[in-house]
PDB file of C-alpha atoms in Angstrom:
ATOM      1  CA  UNK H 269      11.888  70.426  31.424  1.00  0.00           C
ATOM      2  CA  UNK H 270      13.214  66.982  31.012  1.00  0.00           C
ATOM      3  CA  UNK H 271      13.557  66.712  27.531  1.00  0.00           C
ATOM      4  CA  UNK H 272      16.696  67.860  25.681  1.00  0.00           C
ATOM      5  CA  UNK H 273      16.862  71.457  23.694  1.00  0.00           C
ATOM      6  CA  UNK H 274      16.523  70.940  19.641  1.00  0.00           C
ATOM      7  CA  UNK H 275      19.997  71.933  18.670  1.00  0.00           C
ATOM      8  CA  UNK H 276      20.372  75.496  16.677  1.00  0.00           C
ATOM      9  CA  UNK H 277      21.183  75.157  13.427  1.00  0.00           C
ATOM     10  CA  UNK H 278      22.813  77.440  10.647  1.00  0.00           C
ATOM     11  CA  UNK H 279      25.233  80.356  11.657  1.00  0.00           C
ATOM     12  CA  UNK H 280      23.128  83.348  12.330  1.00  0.00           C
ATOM     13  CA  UNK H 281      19.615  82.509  14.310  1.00  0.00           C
ATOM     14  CA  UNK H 282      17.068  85.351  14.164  1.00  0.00           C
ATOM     15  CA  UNK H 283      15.370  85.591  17.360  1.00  0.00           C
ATOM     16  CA  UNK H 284      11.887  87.307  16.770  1.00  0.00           C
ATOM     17  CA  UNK H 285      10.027  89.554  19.285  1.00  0.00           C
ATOM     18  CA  UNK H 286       6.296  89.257  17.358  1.00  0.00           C
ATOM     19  CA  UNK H 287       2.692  90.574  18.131  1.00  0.00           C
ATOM     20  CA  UNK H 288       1.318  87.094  18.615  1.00  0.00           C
ATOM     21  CA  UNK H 289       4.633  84.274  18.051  1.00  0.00           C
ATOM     22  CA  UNK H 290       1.975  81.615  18.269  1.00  0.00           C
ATOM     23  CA  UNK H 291       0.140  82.785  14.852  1.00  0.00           C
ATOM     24  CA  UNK H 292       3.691  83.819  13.610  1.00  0.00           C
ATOM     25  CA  UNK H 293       4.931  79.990  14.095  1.00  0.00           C
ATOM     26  CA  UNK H 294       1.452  78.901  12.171  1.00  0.00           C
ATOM     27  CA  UNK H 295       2.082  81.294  10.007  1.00  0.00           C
ATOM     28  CA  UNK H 296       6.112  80.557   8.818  1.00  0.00           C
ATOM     29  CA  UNK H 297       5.028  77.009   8.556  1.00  0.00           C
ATOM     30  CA  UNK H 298       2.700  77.841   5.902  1.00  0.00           C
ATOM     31  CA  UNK H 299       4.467  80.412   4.376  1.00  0.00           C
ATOM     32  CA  UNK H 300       8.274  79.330   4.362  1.00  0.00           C
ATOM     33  CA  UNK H 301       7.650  75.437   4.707  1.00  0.00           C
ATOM     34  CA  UNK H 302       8.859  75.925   8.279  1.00  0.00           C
ATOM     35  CA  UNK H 303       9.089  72.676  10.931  1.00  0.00           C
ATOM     36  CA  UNK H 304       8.474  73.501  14.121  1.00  0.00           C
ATOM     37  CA  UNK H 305      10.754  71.746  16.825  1.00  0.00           C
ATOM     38  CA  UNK H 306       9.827  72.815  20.143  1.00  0.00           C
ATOM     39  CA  UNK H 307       7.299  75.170  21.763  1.00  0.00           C
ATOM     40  CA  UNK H 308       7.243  76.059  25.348  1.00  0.00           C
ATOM     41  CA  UNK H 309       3.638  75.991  26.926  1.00  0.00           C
ATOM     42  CA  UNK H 310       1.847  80.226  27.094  1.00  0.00           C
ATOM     43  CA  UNK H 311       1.866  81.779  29.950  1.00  0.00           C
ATOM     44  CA  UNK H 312      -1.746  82.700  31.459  1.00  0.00           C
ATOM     45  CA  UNK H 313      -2.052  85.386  28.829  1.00  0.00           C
ATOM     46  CA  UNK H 314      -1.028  82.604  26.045  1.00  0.00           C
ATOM     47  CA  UNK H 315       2.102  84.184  25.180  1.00  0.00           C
ATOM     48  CA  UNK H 316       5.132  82.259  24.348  1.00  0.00           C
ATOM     49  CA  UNK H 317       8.762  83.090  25.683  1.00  0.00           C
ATOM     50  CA  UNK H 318       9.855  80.726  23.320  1.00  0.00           C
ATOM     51  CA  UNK H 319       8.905  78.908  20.148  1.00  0.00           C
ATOM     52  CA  UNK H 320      11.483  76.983  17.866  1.00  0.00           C
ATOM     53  CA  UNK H 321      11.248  76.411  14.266  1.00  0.00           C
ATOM     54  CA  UNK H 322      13.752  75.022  11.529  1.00  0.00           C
ATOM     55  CA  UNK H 323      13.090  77.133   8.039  1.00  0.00           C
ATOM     56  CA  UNK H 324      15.358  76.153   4.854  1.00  0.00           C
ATOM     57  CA  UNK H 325      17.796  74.487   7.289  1.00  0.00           C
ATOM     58  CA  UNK H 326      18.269  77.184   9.738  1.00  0.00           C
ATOM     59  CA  UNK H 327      17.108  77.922  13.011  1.00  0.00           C
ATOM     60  CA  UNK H 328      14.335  80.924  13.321  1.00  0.00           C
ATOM     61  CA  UNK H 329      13.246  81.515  17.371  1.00  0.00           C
ATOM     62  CA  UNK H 330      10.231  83.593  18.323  1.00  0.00           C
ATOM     63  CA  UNK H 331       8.893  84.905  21.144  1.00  0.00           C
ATOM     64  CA  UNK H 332       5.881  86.847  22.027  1.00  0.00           C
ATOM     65  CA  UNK H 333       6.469  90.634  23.740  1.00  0.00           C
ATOM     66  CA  UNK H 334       6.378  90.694  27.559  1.00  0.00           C
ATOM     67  CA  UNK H 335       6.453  94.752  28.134  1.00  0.00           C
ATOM     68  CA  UNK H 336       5.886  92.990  32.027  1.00  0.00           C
ATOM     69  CA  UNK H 337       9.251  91.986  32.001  1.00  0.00           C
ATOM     70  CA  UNK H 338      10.816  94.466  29.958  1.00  0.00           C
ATOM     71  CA  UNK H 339      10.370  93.123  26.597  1.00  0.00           C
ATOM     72  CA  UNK H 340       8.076  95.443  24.883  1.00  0.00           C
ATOM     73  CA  UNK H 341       6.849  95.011  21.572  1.00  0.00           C
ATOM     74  CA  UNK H 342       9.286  96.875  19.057  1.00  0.00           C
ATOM     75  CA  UNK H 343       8.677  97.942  15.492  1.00  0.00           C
ATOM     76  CA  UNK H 344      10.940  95.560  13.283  1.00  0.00           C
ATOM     77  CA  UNK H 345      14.118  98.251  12.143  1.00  0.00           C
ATOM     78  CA  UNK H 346      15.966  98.181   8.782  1.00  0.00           C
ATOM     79  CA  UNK H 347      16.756  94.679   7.627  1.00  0.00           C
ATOM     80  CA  UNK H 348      16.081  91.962   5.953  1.00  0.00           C
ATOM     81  CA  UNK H 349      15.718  88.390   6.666  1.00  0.00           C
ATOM     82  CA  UNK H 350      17.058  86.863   3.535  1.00  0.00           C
ATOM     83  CA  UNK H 351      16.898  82.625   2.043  1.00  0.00           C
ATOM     84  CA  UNK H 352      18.701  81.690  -0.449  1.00  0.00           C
ATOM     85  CA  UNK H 353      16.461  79.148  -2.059  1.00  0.00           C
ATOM     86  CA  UNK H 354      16.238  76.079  -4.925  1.00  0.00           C
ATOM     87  CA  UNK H 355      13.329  78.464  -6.294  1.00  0.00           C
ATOM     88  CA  UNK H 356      12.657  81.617  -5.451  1.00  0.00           C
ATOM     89  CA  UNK H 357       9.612  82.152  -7.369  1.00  0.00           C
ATOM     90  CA  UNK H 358       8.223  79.304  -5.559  1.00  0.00           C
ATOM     91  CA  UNK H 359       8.796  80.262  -2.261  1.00  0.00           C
ATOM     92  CA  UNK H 360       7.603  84.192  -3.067  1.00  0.00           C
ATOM     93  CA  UNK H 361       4.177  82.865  -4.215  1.00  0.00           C
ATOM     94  CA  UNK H 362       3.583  80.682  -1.488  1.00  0.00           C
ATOM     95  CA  UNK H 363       4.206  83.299   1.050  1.00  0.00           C
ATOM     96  CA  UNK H 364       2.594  85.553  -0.369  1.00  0.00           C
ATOM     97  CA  UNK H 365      -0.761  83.124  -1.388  1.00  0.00           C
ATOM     98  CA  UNK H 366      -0.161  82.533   3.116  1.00  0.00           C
ATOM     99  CA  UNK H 367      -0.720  86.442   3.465  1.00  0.00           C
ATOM    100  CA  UNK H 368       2.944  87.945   2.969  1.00  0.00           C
ATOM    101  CA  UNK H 369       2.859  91.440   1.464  1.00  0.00           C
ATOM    102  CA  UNK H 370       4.182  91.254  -2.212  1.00  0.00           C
ATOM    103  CA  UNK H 371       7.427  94.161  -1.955  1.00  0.00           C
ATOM    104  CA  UNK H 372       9.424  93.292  -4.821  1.00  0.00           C
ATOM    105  CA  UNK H 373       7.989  90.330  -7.420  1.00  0.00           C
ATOM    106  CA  UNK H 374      10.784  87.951  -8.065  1.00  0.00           C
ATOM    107  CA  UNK H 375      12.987  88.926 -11.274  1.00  0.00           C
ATOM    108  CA  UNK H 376      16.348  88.643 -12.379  1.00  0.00           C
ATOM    109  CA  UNK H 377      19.302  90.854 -10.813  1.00  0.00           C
ATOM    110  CA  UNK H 378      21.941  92.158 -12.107  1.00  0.00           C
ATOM    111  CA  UNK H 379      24.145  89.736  -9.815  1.00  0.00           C
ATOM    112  CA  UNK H 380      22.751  86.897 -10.738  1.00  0.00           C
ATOM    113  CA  UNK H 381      19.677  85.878  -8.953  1.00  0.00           C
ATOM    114  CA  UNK H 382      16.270  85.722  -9.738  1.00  0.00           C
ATOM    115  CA  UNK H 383      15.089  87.801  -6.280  1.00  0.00           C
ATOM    116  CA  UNK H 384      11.821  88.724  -4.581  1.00  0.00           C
ATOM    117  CA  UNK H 385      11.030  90.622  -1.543  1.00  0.00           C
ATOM    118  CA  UNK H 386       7.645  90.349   0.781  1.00  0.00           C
ATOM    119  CA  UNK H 387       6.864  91.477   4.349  1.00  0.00           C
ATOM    120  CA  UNK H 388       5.004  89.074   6.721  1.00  0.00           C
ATOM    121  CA  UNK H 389       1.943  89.644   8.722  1.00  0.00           C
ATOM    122  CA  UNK H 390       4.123  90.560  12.021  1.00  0.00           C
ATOM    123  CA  UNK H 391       6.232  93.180  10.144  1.00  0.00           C
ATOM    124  CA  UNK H 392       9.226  91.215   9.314  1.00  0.00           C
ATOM    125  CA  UNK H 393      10.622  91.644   5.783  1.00  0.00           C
ATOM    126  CA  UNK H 394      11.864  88.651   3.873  1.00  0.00           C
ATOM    127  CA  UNK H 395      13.637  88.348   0.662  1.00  0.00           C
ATOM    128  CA  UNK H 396      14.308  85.058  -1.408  1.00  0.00           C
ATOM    129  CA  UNK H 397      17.037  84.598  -4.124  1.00  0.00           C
ATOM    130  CA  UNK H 398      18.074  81.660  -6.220  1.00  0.00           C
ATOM    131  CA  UNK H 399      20.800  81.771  -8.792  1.00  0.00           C
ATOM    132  CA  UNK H 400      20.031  82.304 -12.256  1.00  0.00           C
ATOM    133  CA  UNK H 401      20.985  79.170 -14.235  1.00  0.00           C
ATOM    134  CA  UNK H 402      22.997  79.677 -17.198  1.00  0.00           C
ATOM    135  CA  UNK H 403      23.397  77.614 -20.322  1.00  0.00           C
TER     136      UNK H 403
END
């Protein structure tokens, strides 16, 4: 590789282990506006050990499962992947209209954002939360 890393961005990067990270990276740029910086070239099988992608200024890294190498494909456990966004309602439509399960249809919360939850082709769920403007 001759070409320098994208930096990571943001404080906490998720680092996927999906059925198929190729579709998945399609799939985020769709449904969460995503920019995808780098992408290492498949392996034989066409999966990808790594795939880059910048979503709502933070740094999201997949990879496809390689049970070969010890890196089965898991079922995703309890949490969340949360954005905090200029408009949730926005961004829950549009991932869902991309294929996203619809969870939780964005409303207002008792804490002060309008909120929304949906769960991703690959298993992953996502929720996105703006604050509620007052005045």
């Amino acid at each position: 590789m001759t070409q320098a890393l994208p930096p990571v961005l943001g404080g906490v990067c998720p680092y996927l282990g999906v059925s198929d990270a190729g579709r998945a990276a399609d799939f985020y740029v769709k449904a969460l506006g995503a920019t995808e910086v780098m992408r290492m070239p498949p392996d034989e099988k066409g999966r990808y050990m790594h795939i880059h992608l910048v979503v709502n200024g933070g740094s999201l890294m997949l990879a496809d499962a390689f049970p070969d190498h010890g890196h089965p494909l898991e079922t995703p456990g309890a949490f969340t992947l949360h954005l905090q966004v200029d408009d949730a309602d926005a961004w829950w439509k549009r991932a869902v209209e991309a294929g996203a399960e619809a969870l939780m249809p964005v409303t207002d919360m008792f804490w002060g954002d309008r909120y929304g939850q949906f769960r991703d082709p690959f298993g992953i769920r996502w929720s996105v939360g703006t604050p509620i403007q007052k005045g």
